[in-house]
Short mmCIF file of C-alpha atoms in Angstrom, two decimals:
data_model
loop_
_atom_site.label_atom_id
_atom_site.label_comp_id
_atom_site.label_asym_id
_atom_site.label_seq_id
_atom_site.Cartn_x
_atom_site.Cartn_y
_atom_site.Cartn_z
CA MET A 28 12.74 -20.62 0.30
CA THR A 29 14.30 -22.47 3.82
CA SER A 30 13.94 -26.80 2.43
CA HIS A 31 14.07 -28.19 5.68
CA PRO A 32 13.65 -32.45 6.41
CA ASN A 33 10.82 -34.01 7.34
CA THR A 34 11.52 -34.04 11.58
CA GLY A 35 9.86 -33.29 14.14
CA PRO A 36 11.01 -31.23 16.85
CA ASP A 37 13.06 -33.71 19.12
CA SER A 38 14.77 -35.00 16.09
CA ALA A 39 15.32 -31.42 15.16
CA ALA A 40 16.35 -30.53 18.30
CA GLN A 41 18.79 -33.13 17.98
CA ASP A 42 20.65 -32.08 14.67
CA MET A 43 21.40 -28.55 16.43
CA SER A 44 24.99 -27.20 17.61
CA PRO A 45 24.84 -26.32 21.23
CA GLU A 46 26.08 -23.29 19.95
CA GLU A 47 22.25 -22.89 17.63
CA ILE A 48 20.54 -24.47 20.80
CA GLN A 49 21.79 -21.00 22.95
CA ALA A 50 21.47 -18.44 20.58
CA VAL A 51 17.37 -20.15 20.88
CA ILE A 52 17.52 -20.21 24.93
CA ASP A 53 18.51 -16.40 24.86
CA ARG A 54 16.39 -15.22 22.35
CA ILE A 55 13.35 -17.65 23.87
CA LEU A 56 14.70 -15.61 27.66
CA SER A 57 14.52 -11.76 25.55
CA LYS A 58 18.42 -11.35 25.43
CA ASP A 59 20.09 -9.19 22.83
CA THR A 60 20.72 -11.58 20.41
CA PRO A 61 21.15 -11.42 16.29
CA ALA A 62 18.73 -13.22 15.15
CA PRO A 63 19.62 -16.49 13.19
CA GLY A 64 21.02 -15.41 9.63
CA ALA A 65 20.61 -18.59 8.77
CA GLY A 66 17.46 -21.07 8.66
CA ARG A 67 18.81 -25.31 9.41
CA GLY A 68 19.16 -27.24 6.06
CA GLY A 69 21.13 -24.80 4.75
CA GLY A 70 19.72 -22.19 3.23
CA SER A 71 19.60 -18.24 4.45
CA GLY A 72 16.77 -17.80 6.95
CA ALA A 73 14.83 -14.05 6.83
CA GLY A 74 15.15 -13.10 9.95
CA THR A 75 18.22 -10.71 9.09
CA ASN A 76 18.42 -11.22 5.34
CA GLY A 77 14.89 -9.20 5.23
CA GLY A 78 13.61 -11.69 2.46
CA ALA A 79 12.65 -15.03 3.00
CA GLY A 80 16.06 -17.83 3.18
CA ALA A 81 16.76 -19.02 -0.21
CA GLY A 82 17.79 -22.91 -0.64
CA THR A 83 21.58 -24.30 -1.43
CA ASP A 84 20.70 -24.92 -5.10
CA GLY A 85 18.40 -20.79 -5.34
CA PRO A 86 19.32 -17.41 -5.38
CA THR A 87 21.77 -15.58 -3.45
CA SER A 88 19.19 -13.65 -0.39
CA VAL A 89 20.18 -9.63 -0.86
CA LEU A 90 21.32 -8.39 2.98
CA GLY A 91 19.70 -5.52 4.23
CA LYS A 92 16.34 -5.25 4.19
CA ALA A 93 13.65 -7.01 2.61
CA GLN A 94 13.77 -7.06 -1.08
CA ALA A 95 10.14 -5.76 -1.32
CA ILE A 96 12.16 -2.69 0.45
CA SER A 97 14.33 -0.48 -1.05
CA ARG A 98 18.19 -0.18 0.20
CA LEU A 99 18.61 3.49 -0.69
CA ASP A 100 20.89 5.23 2.11
CA GLU A 101 18.76 8.68 1.71
CA VAL A 102 15.08 8.06 3.05
CA TYR A 103 13.94 11.15 1.45
CA THR A 104 15.57 14.70 -0.22
CA ASN A 105 15.11 18.21 0.13
CA PHE A 106 11.71 18.82 -1.75
CA ASP A 107 10.42 16.51 0.20
CA GLY A 108 10.46 18.99 2.73
CA ASP A 109 10.68 19.15 6.99
CA GLN A 110 9.13 14.98 7.26
CA GLN A 111 7.25 15.47 10.26
CA ASP A 112 4.71 13.31 10.12
CA LEU A 113 7.42 10.51 9.83
CA GLU A 114 9.37 11.69 13.08
CA GLU A 115 6.21 11.14 14.36
CA ARG A 116 5.62 7.86 12.86
CA HIS A 117 8.82 6.36 14.45
CA ALA A 118 8.21 7.92 18.24
CA LEU A 119 6.89 5.05 18.54
CA ARG A 120 10.37 2.41 18.49
CA ARG A 121 10.52 -1.10 17.86
CA LYS A 122 13.57 -3.25 18.90
CA ALA A 123 14.68 -6.71 18.64
CA GLY A 124 14.66 -8.60 22.12
CA LEU A 125 13.22 -6.11 23.95
CA SER A 126 11.54 -8.39 26.99
CA THR A 127 8.71 -7.90 27.81
CA GLU A 128 8.93 -7.51 31.60
CA LEU A 129 10.46 -3.73 32.55
CA GLU A 130 13.85 -3.69 33.28
CA ASP A 131 15.42 -0.01 33.06
CA VAL A 132 12.64 2.70 33.12
CA THR A 133 14.09 4.34 30.02
CA GLU A 134 12.04 1.66 27.81
CA VAL A 135 8.97 3.54 29.61
CA GLU A 136 11.06 6.70 28.43
CA TYR A 137 11.15 6.68 24.95
CA ARG A 138 8.13 4.03 24.50
CA GLN A 139 9.75 0.88 23.21
CA LEU A 140 8.03 -1.42 21.70
CA ARG A 141 9.40 -5.66 21.48
CA LEU A 142 9.18 -6.69 17.55
CA GLU A 143 6.53 -9.63 17.42
CA ARG A 144 8.58 -12.86 15.68
CA VAL A 145 7.92 -13.87 13.34
CA VAL A 146 7.73 -17.09 10.69
CA LEU A 147 6.56 -16.61 7.39
CA ALA A 148 5.32 -19.66 4.80
CA GLY A 149 3.77 -19.94 1.26
CA LEU A 150 2.39 -22.68 -1.22
CA TRP A 151 4.17 -22.82 -5.11
CA THR A 152 0.59 -23.87 -7.15
CA GLU A 153 2.18 -21.96 -10.26
CA GLY A 154 4.24 -20.17 -12.25
CA THR A 155 8.12 -20.83 -10.55
CA LEU A 156 10.26 -21.05 -7.93
CA ALA A 157 11.70 -17.33 -8.16
CA ASP A 158 7.84 -16.08 -8.11
CA ALA A 159 6.54 -18.53 -5.21
CA GLU A 160 10.63 -16.31 -3.41
CA ASN A 161 9.54 -13.17 -5.21
CA SER A 162 5.71 -13.04 -3.33
CA LEU A 163 7.36 -14.71 0.20
CA ARG A 164 10.10 -11.90 -0.31
CA GLU A 165 7.25 -9.38 -0.33
CA LEU A 166 5.09 -11.13 2.77
CA ALA A 167 8.58 -10.16 4.99
CA ALA A 168 8.68 -6.27 3.82
CA LEU A 169 4.80 -6.52 4.83
CA ALA A 170 5.97 -7.35 7.94
CA GLU A 171 8.89 -5.75 8.15
CA THR A 172 6.06 -2.43 8.41
CA ALA A 173 4.39 -4.40 10.78
CA GLY A 174 6.85 -4.23 13.46
CA SER A 175 7.37 -7.63 13.68
CA GLU A 176 10.68 -9.29 12.91
CA VAL A 177 11.74 -11.91 10.57
CA LEU A 178 13.16 -14.35 11.40
CA ASP A 179 12.98 -17.67 8.89
CA GLY A 180 10.32 -18.81 5.39
CA LEU A 181 9.46 -22.14 3.64
CA VAL A 182 7.71 -22.64 0.78
CA GLN A 183 5.75 -26.22 -0.07
CA ARG A 184 5.28 -27.40 -3.14
CA ARG A 185 1.79 -27.98 -3.35
CA THR A 186 -1.38 -27.84 -6.70
CA LYS A 187 -3.40 -27.21 -4.23
CA PRO A 188 -3.61 -25.48 -0.13
CA ASP A 189 -4.53 -28.59 1.75
CA PRO A 190 -8.54 -28.28 2.65
CA GLY A 191 -7.44 -27.88 6.77
CA THR A 192 -4.62 -26.21 7.36
CA PHE A 193 -3.40 -25.47 4.02
CA LEU A 194 0.12 -26.66 4.22
CA GLY A 195 0.18 -30.78 4.20
CA SER A 196 0.43 -32.43 7.68
CA GLY A 197 3.72 -33.37 7.06
CA LYS A 198 5.03 -29.94 6.01
CA ALA A 199 2.46 -28.30 9.41
CA GLN A 200 4.35 -29.77 11.60
CA GLU A 201 7.36 -29.02 10.01
CA LEU A 202 6.76 -25.87 10.70
CA LYS A 203 5.42 -26.08 14.25
CA ALA A 204 9.64 -27.58 14.68
CA ILE A 205 10.61 -24.46 12.99
CA VAL A 206 8.53 -22.40 14.90
CA MET A 207 9.44 -24.59 18.55
CA SER A 208 13.80 -23.44 17.17
CA THR A 209 13.66 -20.29 17.31
CA GLY A 210 11.14 -18.84 19.36
CA ALA A 211 8.60 -17.61 16.94
CA ASP A 212 5.04 -16.12 18.60
CA THR A 213 3.02 -16.24 15.38
CA VAL A 214 3.26 -18.16 11.04
CA VAL A 215 2.54 -15.34 9.01
CA VAL A 216 1.05 -17.18 5.47
CA ASP A 217 1.34 -16.09 1.93
CA ALA A 218 -2.46 -15.87 1.11
CA GLU A 219 -5.97 -15.48 2.41
CA LEU A 220 -6.81 -18.26 4.83
CA ALA A 221 -10.40 -19.95 5.59
CA PRO A 222 -11.46 -19.71 9.36
CA SER A 223 -11.34 -23.83 9.65
CA GLN A 224 -7.83 -23.37 8.05
CA ARG A 225 -5.94 -20.30 10.49
CA ARG A 226 -8.05 -23.28 13.04
CA GLY A 227 -6.58 -26.41 11.73
CA LEU A 228 -3.34 -24.80 11.22
CA GLU A 229 -3.72 -23.03 14.91
CA ASP A 230 -3.99 -25.80 16.91
CA ILE A 231 -0.96 -27.44 15.40
CA VAL A 232 1.56 -24.88 15.72
CA LYS A 233 0.64 -24.29 19.09
CA VAL A 234 1.15 -19.97 17.98
CA LYS A 235 -1.03 -16.94 17.00
CA VAL A 236 -1.47 -17.68 12.57
CA ILE A 237 -2.79 -15.29 10.44
CA ASP A 238 -2.70 -14.58 7.09
CA ARG A 239 -1.45 -11.61 4.25
CA THR A 240 -5.09 -9.70 4.54
CA ALA A 241 -4.78 -9.55 8.00
CA LEU A 242 -1.57 -8.14 7.55
CA ILE A 243 -2.30 -6.16 5.06
CA LEU A 244 -5.32 -3.92 7.23
CA ASP A 245 -3.29 -4.09 9.72
CA ILE A 246 -0.43 -2.03 8.22
CA PHE A 247 -3.48 0.16 6.66
CA ALA A 248 -4.43 0.71 10.21
CA GLN A 249 -1.36 1.88 11.68
CA HIS A 250 -0.89 4.08 9.19
CA ALA A 251 -4.30 5.05 8.33
CA LYS A 252 -4.25 9.25 9.70
CA SER A 253 -8.14 10.73 8.15
CA ARG A 254 -10.78 10.84 9.72
CA GLU A 255 -11.75 9.14 6.46
CA GLY A 256 -8.82 6.69 6.21
CA LYS A 257 -10.06 5.55 9.38
CA ALA A 258 -13.40 4.91 9.12
CA GLN A 259 -12.55 2.50 5.40
CA VAL A 260 -9.77 0.81 7.68
CA GLU A 261 -11.97 -0.31 10.20
CA LEU A 262 -15.10 -1.78 7.57
CA ALA A 263 -12.31 -3.63 5.79
CA GLN A 264 -11.20 -5.51 9.52
CA LEU A 265 -15.03 -5.75 10.03
CA GLU A 266 -15.25 -7.69 7.03
CA TYR A 267 -12.76 -9.69 7.07
CA LEU A 268 -13.70 -10.37 11.16
CA LEU A 269 -16.95 -11.15 10.49
CA PRO A 270 -17.42 -15.09 9.32
CA ARG A 271 -14.39 -15.91 11.23
CA LEU A 272 -15.48 -14.34 14.80
CA ARG A 273 -15.57 -17.99 16.38
CA GLY A 274 -16.26 -19.62 20.32
CA TRP A 275 -13.13 -19.12 22.88
CA GLY A 276 -15.01 -22.08 25.38
CA GLU A 277 -16.95 -20.50 28.58
CA SER A 278 -16.15 -17.14 28.13
CA MET A 279 -19.04 -17.91 25.23
CA SER A 280 -23.10 -17.87 26.65
CA ARG A 281 -24.67 -21.20 25.13
CA GLN A 282 -28.27 -21.75 25.20
CA ALA A 283 -29.25 -24.55 26.85
CA GLY A 284 -32.69 -26.44 28.01
CA GLY A 285 -34.07 -29.09 30.53
CA GLN A 286 -31.19 -30.28 32.93
CA VAL A 287 -29.01 -31.16 30.80
CA GLY A 288 -28.44 -34.70 32.76
CA GLY A 289 -26.56 -34.73 35.44
CA ALA A 290 -23.33 -31.74 33.55
CA GLY A 291 -25.21 -29.13 35.93
CA ALA A 292 -26.01 -27.07 33.66
CA GLY A 293 -29.92 -26.65 33.21
CA MET A 294 -31.42 -23.49 35.48
CA GLY A 295 -29.13 -20.30 35.16
CA SER A 296 -27.59 -21.01 32.02
CA ARG A 297 -31.10 -20.50 29.91
CA GLY A 298 -30.18 -16.65 28.23
CA PRO A 299 -32.33 -14.43 26.04
CA GLY A 300 -32.31 -16.63 23.27
CA GLU A 301 -29.14 -14.94 21.61
CA THR A 302 -25.29 -16.83 22.45
CA LYS A 303 -22.27 -15.06 23.29
CA ILE A 304 -21.13 -14.98 19.23
CA GLU A 305 -24.38 -14.45 17.42
CA LEU A 306 -24.40 -10.61 19.63
CA ASP A 307 -20.84 -9.99 18.46
CA ARG A 308 -21.63 -10.69 14.40
CA ARG A 309 -24.64 -8.30 15.35
CA ARG A 310 -22.89 -5.37 16.94
CA ILE A 311 -20.22 -5.39 14.19
CA ARG A 312 -22.69 -5.79 11.51
CA THR A 313 -24.25 -2.53 13.29
CA ARG A 314 -20.74 -1.35 13.55
CA MET A 315 -20.43 -1.53 9.76
CA ALA A 316 -24.04 0.43 8.57
CA LYS A 317 -22.56 3.46 10.74
CA LEU A 318 -18.84 3.20 8.56
CA ARG A 319 -20.59 2.42 6.08
CA ARG A 320 -23.26 5.58 6.59
CA GLU A 321 -19.67 8.22 6.83
CA ILE A 322 -18.06 7.19 4.70
CA ALA A 323 -21.95 8.14 2.22
CA ALA A 324 -21.55 11.01 4.46
CA MET A 325 -17.80 11.68 3.23
CA LYS A 326 -18.75 11.53 0.01
CA PRO A 327 -19.44 14.11 -1.32
CA ALA A 328 -17.04 16.81 0.01
CA ARG A 329 -14.68 15.10 -1.79
CA GLU A 330 -16.91 14.33 -4.72
CA THR A 331 -18.06 18.43 -4.92
CA LYS A 332 -14.27 19.35 -5.44
CA ARG A 333 -14.02 17.07 -8.05
CA ALA A 334 -17.32 19.17 -10.31
CA ASN A 335 -15.53 21.84 -9.76
CA ARG A 336 -12.30 20.58 -11.07
CA ARG A 337 -14.41 19.40 -13.83
CA ARG A 338 -16.58 22.80 -13.59
CA ASN A 339 -13.46 24.34 -14.42
CA ALA A 340 -12.21 22.66 -17.20
CA VAL A 341 -8.89 21.61 -15.17
CA PRO A 342 -7.15 19.16 -15.36
CA SER A 343 -6.36 16.24 -13.16
CA VAL A 344 -2.95 13.29 -13.55
CA ALA A 345 -2.92 11.05 -10.71
CA ILE A 346 -0.04 9.32 -9.67
CA ALA A 347 -0.36 5.36 -9.05
CA GLY A 348 1.44 2.24 -8.17
CA TYR A 349 2.52 -0.20 -6.91
CA THR A 350 2.83 0.86 -3.38
CA ASN A 351 6.75 1.93 -2.12
CA ALA A 352 7.20 2.36 -5.50
CA GLY A 353 7.97 6.04 -4.70
CA LYS A 354 4.87 7.64 -5.47
CA SER A 355 4.70 10.38 -2.53
CA SER A 356 7.99 10.81 -3.38
CA LEU A 357 7.95 11.80 -7.06
CA LEU A 358 4.30 14.27 -5.70
CA ASN A 359 7.40 15.89 -3.93
CA ARG A 360 9.86 16.33 -6.56
CA LEU A 361 7.38 17.33 -8.92
CA THR A 362 5.31 20.88 -7.00
CA ASP A 363 7.54 20.04 -3.15
CA ALA A 364 4.01 18.89 -1.73
CA GLY A 365 5.73 17.84 1.81
CA VAL A 366 3.98 14.60 1.59
CA LEU A 367 4.86 11.65 4.59
CA VAL A 368 7.89 9.79 2.46
CA GLU A 369 9.11 6.23 4.26
CA ASN A 370 10.80 3.58 3.01
CA ALA A 371 7.54 0.98 4.17
CA LEU A 372 5.20 -0.37 2.16
CA PHE A 373 1.77 0.78 2.34
CA ALA A 374 3.82 3.95 3.82
CA THR A 375 0.66 6.61 2.91
CA LEU A 376 -2.63 6.75 2.60
CA ASP A 377 -5.21 9.24 2.70
CA PRO A 378 -5.02 11.22 -1.12
CA THR A 379 -3.28 13.78 -1.84
CA VAL A 380 -3.90 16.86 -4.36
CA ARG A 381 -1.96 19.91 -5.23
CA LYS A 382 -2.24 22.54 -7.99
CA ALA A 383 0.40 22.45 -10.87
CA GLU A 384 1.62 23.72 -15.04
CA THR A 385 3.20 23.21 -17.51
CA ALA A 386 5.81 25.62 -19.05
CA ASP A 387 3.80 27.13 -21.07
CA GLY A 388 1.65 27.70 -18.34
CA LEU A 389 -1.54 25.71 -18.36
CA GLY A 390 -2.82 24.73 -15.48
CA TYR A 391 -3.56 21.10 -13.50
CA THR A 392 -3.14 18.40 -10.78
CA LEU A 393 -1.21 16.06 -9.27
CA ALA A 394 -3.39 13.99 -7.60
CA ASP A 395 -1.21 10.86 -5.32
CA THR A 396 -3.49 8.60 -4.40
CA VAL A 397 -3.14 4.54 -2.18
CA GLY A 398 -0.64 2.15 -3.50
CA PHE A 399 -1.81 -1.45 -5.34
CA VAL A 400 0.22 -4.58 -3.81
CA ARG A 401 -0.09 -8.54 -4.95
CA SER A 402 -3.57 -9.64 -4.09
CA LEU A 403 -5.73 -6.82 -3.07
CA PRO A 404 -7.35 -7.68 -0.30
CA THR A 405 -11.57 -6.64 -2.18
CA GLN A 406 -12.38 -6.03 0.85
CA LEU A 407 -9.63 -2.83 0.55
CA VAL A 408 -10.35 -2.46 -2.48
CA GLU A 409 -14.41 -2.09 -1.87
CA ALA A 410 -13.54 0.54 1.09
CA PHE A 411 -11.52 2.76 -0.69
CA ARG A 412 -13.87 2.81 -3.82
CA SER A 413 -14.21 6.25 -2.78
CA THR A 414 -10.31 7.05 -3.07
CA LEU A 415 -9.51 5.41 -5.56
CA GLU A 416 -12.28 7.16 -8.25
CA GLU A 417 -9.09 10.17 -8.72
CA VAL A 418 -7.43 7.14 -10.80
CA ALA A 419 -11.35 6.28 -12.50
CA ASP A 420 -11.59 9.66 -13.08
CA SER A 421 -8.04 11.43 -13.89
CA ASP A 422 -7.12 12.47 -17.09
CA LEU A 423 -4.03 10.98 -17.35
CA ILE A 424 -2.15 7.76 -15.10
CA LEU A 425 1.14 8.67 -13.78
CA HIS A 426 1.75 4.34 -13.71
CA VAL A 427 4.85 4.62 -10.96
CA VAL A 428 7.18 1.22 -11.30
CA ASP A 429 9.70 0.64 -9.12
CA VAL A 430 11.76 -1.19 -11.67
CA ALA A 431 14.56 -1.79 -8.08
CA HIS A 432 12.00 -4.39 -7.76
CA PRO A 433 13.22 -8.24 -9.17
CA ASP A 434 9.78 -8.50 -9.85
CA PRO A 435 8.87 -4.88 -11.69
CA GLU A 436 6.61 -7.19 -14.38
CA GLY A 437 4.84 -8.49 -11.92
CA GLN A 438 4.21 -5.16 -9.83
CA ILE A 439 2.80 -3.86 -12.86
CA ALA A 440 0.85 -6.70 -13.95
CA ALA A 441 -0.65 -5.88 -10.01
CA VAL A 442 -1.31 -2.40 -10.86
CA ARG A 443 -3.49 -2.66 -14.25
CA ALA A 444 -5.30 -5.46 -12.03
CA VAL A 445 -7.76 -2.99 -9.67
CA PHE A 446 -6.87 -0.47 -13.37
CA SER A 447 -9.72 -3.08 -14.34
CA GLU A 448 -11.41 -3.27 -11.12
CA VAL A 449 -12.17 0.51 -10.40
CA ASP A 450 -12.96 0.75 -13.95
CA ALA A 451 -9.32 2.71 -15.04
CA ARG A 452 -8.66 0.85 -17.68
CA LYS A 453 -9.38 3.20 -20.31
CA VAL A 454 -7.36 6.32 -18.99
CA PRO A 455 -4.48 7.51 -20.94
CA GLU A 456 -1.78 6.02 -19.31
CA ILE A 457 2.33 6.72 -19.57
CA ILE A 458 4.59 4.24 -17.48
CA VAL A 459 6.72 6.44 -15.32
CA LEU A 460 10.48 3.56 -14.44
CA ASN A 461 11.16 5.02 -10.98
CA LYS A 462 14.31 4.60 -8.81
CA ALA A 463 16.86 4.06 -12.06
CA ASP A 464 19.16 5.34 -10.36
CA ALA A 465 19.45 1.55 -8.37
CA ALA A 466 18.02 -0.27 -11.67
CA ASP A 467 19.48 -2.53 -13.66
CA PRO A 468 20.40 -0.46 -17.02
CA PHE A 469 19.16 -4.12 -18.83
CA VAL A 470 16.25 -4.49 -16.60
CA VAL A 471 15.54 -0.59 -17.31
CA GLU A 472 16.16 -1.75 -21.03
CA ARG A 473 13.84 -4.21 -21.05
CA LEU A 474 10.85 -2.46 -19.88
CA LYS A 475 11.55 0.24 -22.33
CA GLN A 476 11.59 -1.93 -24.73
CA ARG A 477 7.51 -3.59 -23.02
CA GLU A 478 5.95 -0.48 -22.61
CA PRO A 479 5.83 2.23 -25.77
CA ARG A 480 4.67 5.14 -23.52
CA HIS A 481 7.59 5.97 -20.47
CA VAL A 482 9.82 7.83 -19.04
CA VAL A 483 12.89 7.22 -16.70
CA VAL A 484 13.19 9.21 -13.28
CA SER A 485 14.23 8.66 -9.55
CA ALA A 486 12.60 10.95 -7.70
CA ARG A 487 15.43 10.65 -5.85
CA THR A 488 18.08 12.28 -7.92
CA GLY A 489 15.76 13.97 -9.96
CA GLU A 490 17.05 11.98 -13.34
CA GLY A 491 14.64 12.72 -15.98
CA ILE A 492 12.37 14.60 -14.13
CA PRO A 493 12.33 17.36 -17.24
CA GLU A 494 11.39 14.43 -20.11
CA LEU A 495 8.18 13.71 -17.38
CA LEU A 496 7.25 16.68 -17.29
CA LYS A 497 6.56 17.66 -20.59
CA ALA A 498 5.32 14.39 -21.29
CA ILE A 499 1.98 15.36 -18.47
CA SER A 500 2.60 18.99 -20.92
CA ASP A 501 1.96 16.77 -23.98
CA GLY A 502 -0.16 14.03 -22.41
CA ILE A 503 -2.99 16.66 -20.47
CA PRO A 504 -6.14 18.18 -23.12
CA ARG A 505 -5.28 20.98 -23.50
CA PRO A 506 -7.52 23.45 -24.19
CA SER A 507 -9.76 23.84 -28.10
CA VAL A 508 -11.23 26.54 -29.23
CA LYS A 509 -9.57 28.47 -31.01
CA LEU A 510 -9.99 32.45 -30.66
CA GLU A 511 -9.59 36.03 -32.55
CA LEU A 512 -10.13 38.63 -29.79
CA LEU A 513 -10.56 42.05 -29.93
CA ILE A 514 -10.00 43.36 -25.85
CA PRO A 515 -11.29 46.76 -24.89
CA TYR A 516 -9.25 47.77 -21.80
CA ASN A 517 -11.73 48.56 -20.38
CA ARG A 518 -12.29 44.96 -19.20
CA GLY A 519 -8.58 44.41 -17.98
CA ASP A 520 -10.81 41.29 -16.71
CA LEU A 521 -11.12 39.42 -19.05
CA LEU A 522 -7.43 39.65 -20.47
CA SER A 523 -6.53 38.80 -16.84
CA LYS A 524 -8.34 35.57 -16.96
CA LEU A 525 -7.08 34.97 -20.40
CA HIS A 526 -3.47 34.46 -18.39
CA GLU A 527 -4.63 32.11 -16.30
CA THR A 528 -4.27 28.32 -15.97
CA ASP A 529 -7.12 27.70 -18.67
CA ALA A 530 -6.50 29.16 -21.77
CA GLU A 531 -3.35 29.32 -24.18
CA ILE A 532 -2.23 32.42 -25.64
CA LEU A 533 -1.03 32.75 -28.66
CA SER A 534 -0.39 36.28 -29.49
CA LEU A 535 -1.13 39.48 -28.30
CA ASP A 536 -0.91 43.21 -29.67
CA HIS A 537 -1.70 46.29 -28.13
CA GLU A 538 -3.97 48.09 -30.86
CA GLU A 539 -5.64 51.59 -30.89
CA THR A 540 -9.20 50.50 -30.16
CA GLY A 541 -8.41 47.02 -26.86
CA THR A 542 -5.97 44.50 -27.46
CA ARG A 543 -6.40 41.83 -30.07
CA ALA A 544 -5.62 37.80 -28.69
CA VAL A 545 -5.21 35.02 -30.56
CA VAL A 546 -6.10 32.05 -28.01
CA MET A 547 -6.76 28.36 -27.71
CA VAL A 548 -9.46 27.90 -25.06
CA ARG A 549 -11.81 25.89 -23.25
CA GLU A 550 -15.61 25.68 -24.44
CA GLY A 551 -16.47 27.19 -20.98
CA LEU A 552 -15.06 30.24 -21.29
CA ALA A 553 -15.47 30.59 -24.96
CA ALA A 554 -19.29 30.98 -24.47
CA GLU A 555 -18.22 33.68 -21.75
CA LEU A 556 -15.45 34.77 -24.64
CA ASP A 557 -18.51 34.58 -27.70
CA PRO A 558 -19.19 39.29 -27.68
CA PHE A 559 -15.20 39.90 -28.24
CA ILE A 560 -14.43 38.05 -30.44
CA SER A 561 -13.30 39.94 -34.00
CA ASN A 562 -14.92 39.60 -37.25
CA ASP A 563 -12.10 41.34 -39.09
#
């Protein structure tokens, strides 16, 4: 990260060249000036470079988007369909440098929206500096996905967060100087802040402060489309907001008694016995209870579909993994599902289930699930538990990993931590090393040695897809009951059922009295075929 000297705003301005000062003035005046590519102190900024800046002794930042977002020229392929949902999502254009004052009617006509300018802040408490930088780069990608322009970022080395301001007092003043010099209007912290820490840091930097959890919840709120998804996100947001409500001075009613001295707040100030903040908390709890009832009412429909698949003994395969690892692209490649594909974090939230079959005709279902991330907010895990049950109840998990990411091992560990939370660790797992066309071959080989059950694929180019289909065919439960049948010619319905996707025909001969078949079937169908078992 960029390492900044501990200086105040005045000394920081004195160290800047006239060109840098003019660039700051232009940014504050909302002119179309690009974000500064380098932060003070010689490090690369987190704005146009997309990731958090690297100091002069650290690794070099990669130009383009944040490193948690892929750098592929093609966002989607012909296997992804028309992507009309993606066009609808991009209808609201976010534009850097757009003024809050409308200068042209086209700014309204084309629905342009000003990018929020943010500065990132994080703590390096454990691990290596590279781990801390990767975490901040991922935060930069989250901020870009939410619709902001990342200007700069800093990391402080501390054993534990400051209880009052999260960062130390000197680093908080340094952050204030960065905010003033870049013209930022928001600070995003790479952790979940306590309400007192957020308030204390806001009092110092004088701009809005949000934490990682609030940022992820904001992305979910933007991308949720289904009725169940919107209810789940709103419930998670309210759970996050409830302990963080605070008064805003005169706008909040207060309890008072007597004449309150000479303050003049006695008569007329005695309310119904409940302050405004308590009323707000009660409304939030009421809304949360209603949302829980709505989500519980939606759950039986999903369970009914799942029960039908279980009753018919249809194997289920869940596609899970880190956000932006290529899960939806892989589902489209395998089934032509046409699910929305976007080079952004948490692009798709609603689960999609599609029917597929193996090369020998055995049917199964493929379910695309919500992506995971490091330190996934517990509110989201609880709110999306009904959705994540698709993973726990599956017969096979395709764990998709982005091998082009700087830290694929960290992604695997984060996803498996969520698997443990939803009781999915006992489900058989295949590691799908995706984006092999853009990955370092040495990284791919390292992961192949680490994960014995793996398949190397590229959902974009189609590389490794036949091997993946074979691995799925070998991994799903197959019919286990072997029968030799003699089916009369007037029972063509049974023969048709054997040709469906829940049976495997080993041999078929047509005789004078009927059709002799040797088949592998599931237990439910075996009972129905019992009268036609041949004793010859």
